[in-house]
Amino acid sequence: AQRVTQPEKLLSVFKGAPVELKCNYSYSGSPELFWYVQYSRQRLQLLLRHISRESIKGFTADLNKGETSFHLKKPFAQEEDSAMYYCALSFSGTYKYIFGTGTRLKVLA
Amino acid sequence: DADVTQTPRNRITKTGKRIMLECSQTKGHDRMYWYRQDPGLGLRLIYYSFDVKDINKGEISDGYSVSRQAQAKFSLSLESAIPNQTALYFCATSDFRFAGELFFGEGSRLTVL
């Protein structure tokens, strides 16, 4: 069955420290992977998608098909990065999306 | 601004009552979705629709039904609410022009007593 796993419910780091939010998936086809973010009192919104290979707000994520992972990374965390982060998987061409359980990132001053 | 609007934003109801959550969008998107969010469980897909005549079950459709009244409206119904349906419900839309991006509403918090 298709599944997205985010092993950490909570990740606390100090400002300026590197951040890595883990995401693993199980899917036998060609996946499309996304990271969504939910800041306090704001709507859930797209942060980045693997096909774009872009950096948004200093965050990057690389799809590793061998390890079936799509970890989100940022070299220097900022306090404004504190939020709930969800990894999501879309089955190629289906426009059906499933989400992981989410990781709350807290960046401490 | 083009938007995804959910009503009601908060609702408290009793076990056994019928409840409807409504979603409307002004984005002109074809695809609409209903998710529920529970602490520790993330977002789980309830139903999704690719156009007015296309309705599909998601991961957790039992106890729920939906209606796609128009391209812009997608309603979620709980025919007989039960306490474990207490959750935060999100509507979302997507369109092929935006390469897989989901656009979310603000959420409807439902409490079933």
CSV table of C-alpha atoms in Angstrom, one decimal:
chain,number,residue,atom,x,y,z
A,1,ALA,CA,0.0,0.0,0.0
A,2,GLN,CA,1.1,3.5,-0.7
A,3,ARG,CA,2.3,5.2,2.5
A,4,VAL,CA,4.2,8.3,3.6
A,5,THR,CA,6.1,8.1,6.9
A,6,GLN,CA,7.4,11.0,8.9
A,7,PRO,CA,9.1,9.4,11.9
A,8,GLU,CA,9.5,12.5,14.0
A,9,LYS,CA,6.4,14.2,15.6
A,10,LEU,CA,8.5,17.0,17.0
A,11,LEU,CA,11.8,18.4,16.1
A,12,SER,CA,13.4,21.1,18.2
A,13,VAL,CA,16.6,22.9,17.0
A,14,PHE,CA,18.3,26.1,18.0
A,15,LYS,CA,18.4,29.1,15.7
A,16,GLY,CA,21.2,28.8,13.2
A,17,ALA,CA,21.5,25.1,13.5
A,18,PRO,CA,20.9,22.8,10.5
A,19,VAL,CA,17.5,21.2,10.1
A,20,GLU,CA,16.5,17.9,8.5
A,21,LEU,CA,12.9,16.7,8.5
A,22,LYS,CA,12.6,13.1,7.4
A,23,CYS,CA,10.2,11.7,4.9
A,24,ASN,CA,10.1,8.1,3.6
A,25,TYR,CA,7.5,6.8,1.2
A,26,SER,CA,6.3,3.4,-0.2
A,27,TYR,CA,5.0,3.4,-3.7
A,28,SER,CA,5.9,1.1,-6.6
A,29,GLY,CA,5.4,3.6,-9.4
A,30,SER,CA,6.8,7.0,-10.2
A,31,PRO,CA,5.9,9.3,-7.3
A,32,GLU,CA,5.6,13.0,-7.1
A,33,LEU,CA,6.6,14.3,-3.7
A,34,PHE,CA,5.8,17.5,-2.0
A,35,TRP,CA,6.4,19.4,1.2
A,36,TYR,CA,3.5,21.4,2.7
A,37,VAL,CA,3.8,23.8,5.6
A,38,GLN,CA,1.3,25.1,8.1
A,39,TYR,CA,2.4,28.2,10.0
A,40,SER,CA,0.4,29.2,13.1
A,41,ARG,CA,-3.0,30.6,12.2
A,42,GLN,CA,-2.4,30.2,8.5
A,43,ARG,CA,-3.6,27.8,5.9
A,44,LEU,CA,-1.7,24.7,4.8
A,45,GLN,CA,0.4,25.7,1.8
A,46,LEU,CA,2.9,24.2,-0.6
A,47,LEU,CA,6.5,24.7,0.3
A,48,LEU,CA,8.2,22.8,-2.5
A,49,ARG,CA,7.8,19.9,-4.9
A,50,HIS,CA,10.5,17.6,-6.1
A,51,ILE,CA,10.0,18.1,-9.8
A,52,SER,CA,10.9,21.8,-9.5
A,53,ARG,CA,14.2,21.1,-7.8
A,54,GLU,CA,14.0,24.5,-6.2
A,55,SER,CA,15.0,26.1,-2.9
A,56,ILE,CA,12.2,27.9,-1.1
A,57,LYS,CA,12.9,30.0,2.0
A,58,GLY,CA,16.3,28.2,2.2
A,59,PHE,CA,14.7,24.7,2.2
A,60,THR,CA,15.7,22.0,-0.3
A,61,ALA,CA,14.6,18.4,-0.7
A,62,ASP,CA,16.0,15.7,-2.9
A,63,LEU,CA,14.1,12.7,-4.0
A,64,ASN,CA,16.2,9.6,-3.4
A,65,LYS,CA,14.5,6.7,-5.2
A,66,GLY,CA,16.9,4.2,-3.9
A,67,GLU,CA,16.2,5.0,-0.3
A,68,THR,CA,12.6,6.0,-1.1
A,69,SER,CA,13.1,9.3,0.8
A,70,PHE,CA,12.4,13.0,0.3
A,71,HIS,CA,14.0,14.7,3.3
A,72,LEU,CA,13.6,18.4,3.8
A,73,LYS,CA,16.8,20.3,4.7
A,74,LYS,CA,17.8,23.8,5.6
A,75,PRO,CA,21.4,24.7,6.6
A,76,PHE,CA,20.5,27.4,9.1
A,77,ALA,CA,17.2,27.4,10.9
A,78,GLN,CA,15.3,30.6,11.6
A,79,GLU,CA,12.7,31.2,14.3
A,80,GLU,CA,10.1,31.9,11.6
A,81,ASP,CA,10.6,28.4,10.3
A,82,SER,CA,8.7,27.1,13.3
A,83,ALA,CA,5.6,25.3,11.9
A,84,MET,CA,4.0,22.0,11.1
A,85,TYR,CA,5.5,20.3,8.1
A,86,TYR,CA,3.8,17.6,6.0
A,87,CYS,CA,5.3,15.4,3.4
A,88,ALA,CA,2.9,14.4,0.6
A,89,LEU,CA,2.8,11.9,-2.2
A,90,SER,CA,0.9,12.0,-5.4
A,91,PHE,CA,0.5,8.9,-7.6
A,92,SER,CA,1.8,9.9,-11.0
A,93,GLY,CA,-0.9,11.4,-13.1
A,94,THR,CA,-3.7,10.7,-10.7
A,95,TYR,CA,-3.9,13.9,-8.8
A,96,LYS,CA,-4.6,11.9,-5.6
A,97,TYR,CA,-2.5,13.0,-2.7
A,98,ILE,CA,-1.7,11.3,0.6
A,99,PHE,CA,0.0,12.9,3.5
A,100,GLY,CA,2.4,11.8,6.2
A,101,THR,CA,1.5,12.4,9.9
A,102,GLY,CA,3.5,15.6,10.0
A,103,THR,CA,6.5,16.9,12.0
A,104,ARG,CA,6.3,20.0,14.2
A,105,LEU,CA,9.5,22.0,13.9
A,106,LYS,CA,10.3,24.3,16.8
A,107,VAL,CA,13.2,26.7,16.3
A,108,LEU,CA,14.5,27.9,19.6
A,109,ALA,CA,16.1,31.3,20.1
B,1,ASP,CA,-8.9,37.1,-4.3
B,2,ALA,CA,-9.7,33.7,-5.6
B,3,ASP,CA,-10.2,31.5,-2.6
B,4,VAL,CA,-11.3,28.3,-1.0
B,5,THR,CA,-14.0,28.9,1.6
B,6,GLN,CA,-15.3,26.5,4.2
B,7,THR,CA,-18.5,26.8,6.3
B,8,PRO,CA,-19.0,26.5,9.1
B,9,ARG,CA,-15.6,27.2,10.6
B,10,ASN,CA,-16.6,25.7,14.0
B,11,ARG,CA,-19.5,23.4,14.8
B,12,ILE,CA,-20.5,21.5,17.9
B,13,THR,CA,-23.1,18.8,17.5
B,14,LYS,CA,-24.4,15.7,19.3
B,15,THR,CA,-24.1,12.0,18.5
B,16,GLY,CA,-26.5,10.9,15.9
B,17,LYS,CA,-27.1,14.3,14.3
B,18,ARG,CA,-26.7,14.9,10.6
B,19,ILE,CA,-24.1,17.5,9.8
B,20,MET,CA,-22.9,19.1,6.5
B,21,LEU,CA,-19.7,20.9,5.9
B,22,GLU,CA,-19.6,23.1,2.8
B,23,CYS,CA,-16.7,24.1,0.6
B,24,SER,CA,-16.8,26.6,-2.2
B,25,GLN,CA,-14.0,27.9,-4.4
B,26,THR,CA,-13.6,30.8,-6.8
B,27,LYS,CA,-10.4,29.5,-8.3
B,28,GLY,CA,-12.0,27.7,-11.2
B,29,HIS,CA,-10.3,24.5,-10.3
B,30,ASP,CA,-11.7,21.1,-11.4
B,31,ARG,CA,-10.4,19.0,-8.6
B,32,MET,CA,-11.7,19.2,-5.0
B,33,TYR,CA,-10.8,17.2,-1.9
B,34,TRP,CA,-11.9,16.6,1.7
B,35,TYR,CA,-9.3,15.7,4.3
B,36,ARG,CA,-9.5,15.3,8.1
B,37,GLN,CA,-6.7,16.3,10.4
B,38,ASP,CA,-6.2,14.5,13.7
B,39,PRO,CA,-3.2,15.0,16.1
B,40,GLY,CA,-0.6,12.3,15.4
B,41,LEU,CA,-2.4,11.0,12.3
B,42,GLY,CA,-1.8,13.9,9.9
B,43,LEU,CA,-4.2,14.5,7.0
B,44,ARG,CA,-6.2,11.7,5.7
B,45,LEU,CA,-8.1,11.8,2.5
B,46,ILE,CA,-11.9,11.2,2.8
B,47,TYR,CA,-13.2,11.9,-0.7
B,48,TYR,CA,-12.1,13.6,-3.9
B,49,SER,CA,-13.7,14.7,-7.1
B,50,PHE,CA,-12.2,15.5,-10.4
B,51,ASP,CA,-15.4,17.0,-11.9
B,52,VAL,CA,-19.1,17.2,-11.2
B,53,LYS,CA,-19.7,13.6,-12.4
B,54,ASP,CA,-16.6,12.1,-10.8
B,55,ILE,CA,-16.6,11.2,-7.1
B,56,ASN,CA,-14.0,8.9,-5.5
B,57,LYS,CA,-13.5,7.4,-2.1
B,58,GLY,CA,-10.3,8.2,-0.2
B,59,GLU,CA,-8.6,6.4,2.6
B,60,ILE,CA,-11.3,6.9,5.2
B,61,SER,CA,-14.7,7.3,3.5
B,62,ASP,CA,-16.8,5.2,5.9
B,63,GLY,CA,-19.3,7.3,7.7
B,64,TYR,CA,-19.1,10.1,5.2
B,65,SER,CA,-20.8,11.1,2.0
B,66,VAL,CA,-20.2,13.9,-0.4
B,67,SER,CA,-22.0,15.9,-3.1
B,68,ARG,CA,-20.4,17.9,-5.9
B,69,GLN,CA,-23.2,20.3,-6.6
B,70,ALA,CA,-21.3,22.4,-9.1
B,71,GLN,CA,-17.7,22.8,-10.2
B,72,ALA,CA,-17.2,25.3,-7.4
B,73,LYS,CA,-19.0,23.5,-4.6
B,74,PHE,CA,-18.2,20.3,-2.8
B,75,SER,CA,-20.0,19.3,0.4
B,76,LEU,CA,-19.2,16.7,3.0
B,77,SER,CA,-21.9,15.1,5.0
B,78,LEU,CA,-22.0,13.0,8.2
B,79,GLU,CA,-25.3,11.3,8.2
B,80,SER,CA,-25.2,10.2,11.8
B,81,ALA,CA,-22.2,11.9,13.6
B,82,ILE,CA,-20.2,10.0,16.2
B,83,PRO,CA,-17.6,11.2,18.7
B,84,ASN,CA,-14.6,9.8,16.8
B,85,GLN,CA,-15.5,12.1,13.9
B,86,THR,CA,-14.4,15.0,16.0
B,87,ALA,CA,-11.6,16.5,14.0
B,88,LEU,CA,-10.5,19.4,11.8
B,89,TYR,CA,-11.7,19.1,8.3
B,90,PHE,CA,-10.0,20.7,5.3
B,91,CYS,CA,-11.2,21.2,1.8
B,92,ALA,CA,-8.7,21.6,-1.0
B,93,THR,CA,-8.6,22.2,-4.7
B,94,SER,CA,-6.1,21.5,-7.5
B,95,ASP,CA,-5.8,22.1,-11.2
B,96,PHE,CA,-3.5,20.6,-13.8
B,97,ARG,CA,-2.2,24.1,-14.6
B,98,PHE,CA,-0.5,24.3,-11.2
B,99,ALA,CA,1.5,21.1,-11.4
B,100,GLY,CA,0.2,19.3,-8.4
B,101,GLU,CA,-0.3,22.1,-5.9
B,102,LEU,CA,-3.2,21.8,-3.5
B,103,PHE,CA,-4.9,24.9,-2.3
B,104,PHE,CA,-6.5,24.6,1.1
B,105,GLY,CA,-9.4,26.2,2.9
B,106,GLU,CA,-9.0,27.4,6.5
B,107,GLY,CA,-10.6,24.3,8.0
B,108,SER,CA,-13.8,23.4,9.8
B,109,ARG,CA,-13.5,22.3,13.3
B,110,LEU,CA,-16.2,19.7,14.2
B,111,THR,CA,-16.9,18.5,17.7
B,112,VAL,CA,-19.3,15.6,18.2
B,113,LEU,CA,-20.4,15.2,21.8
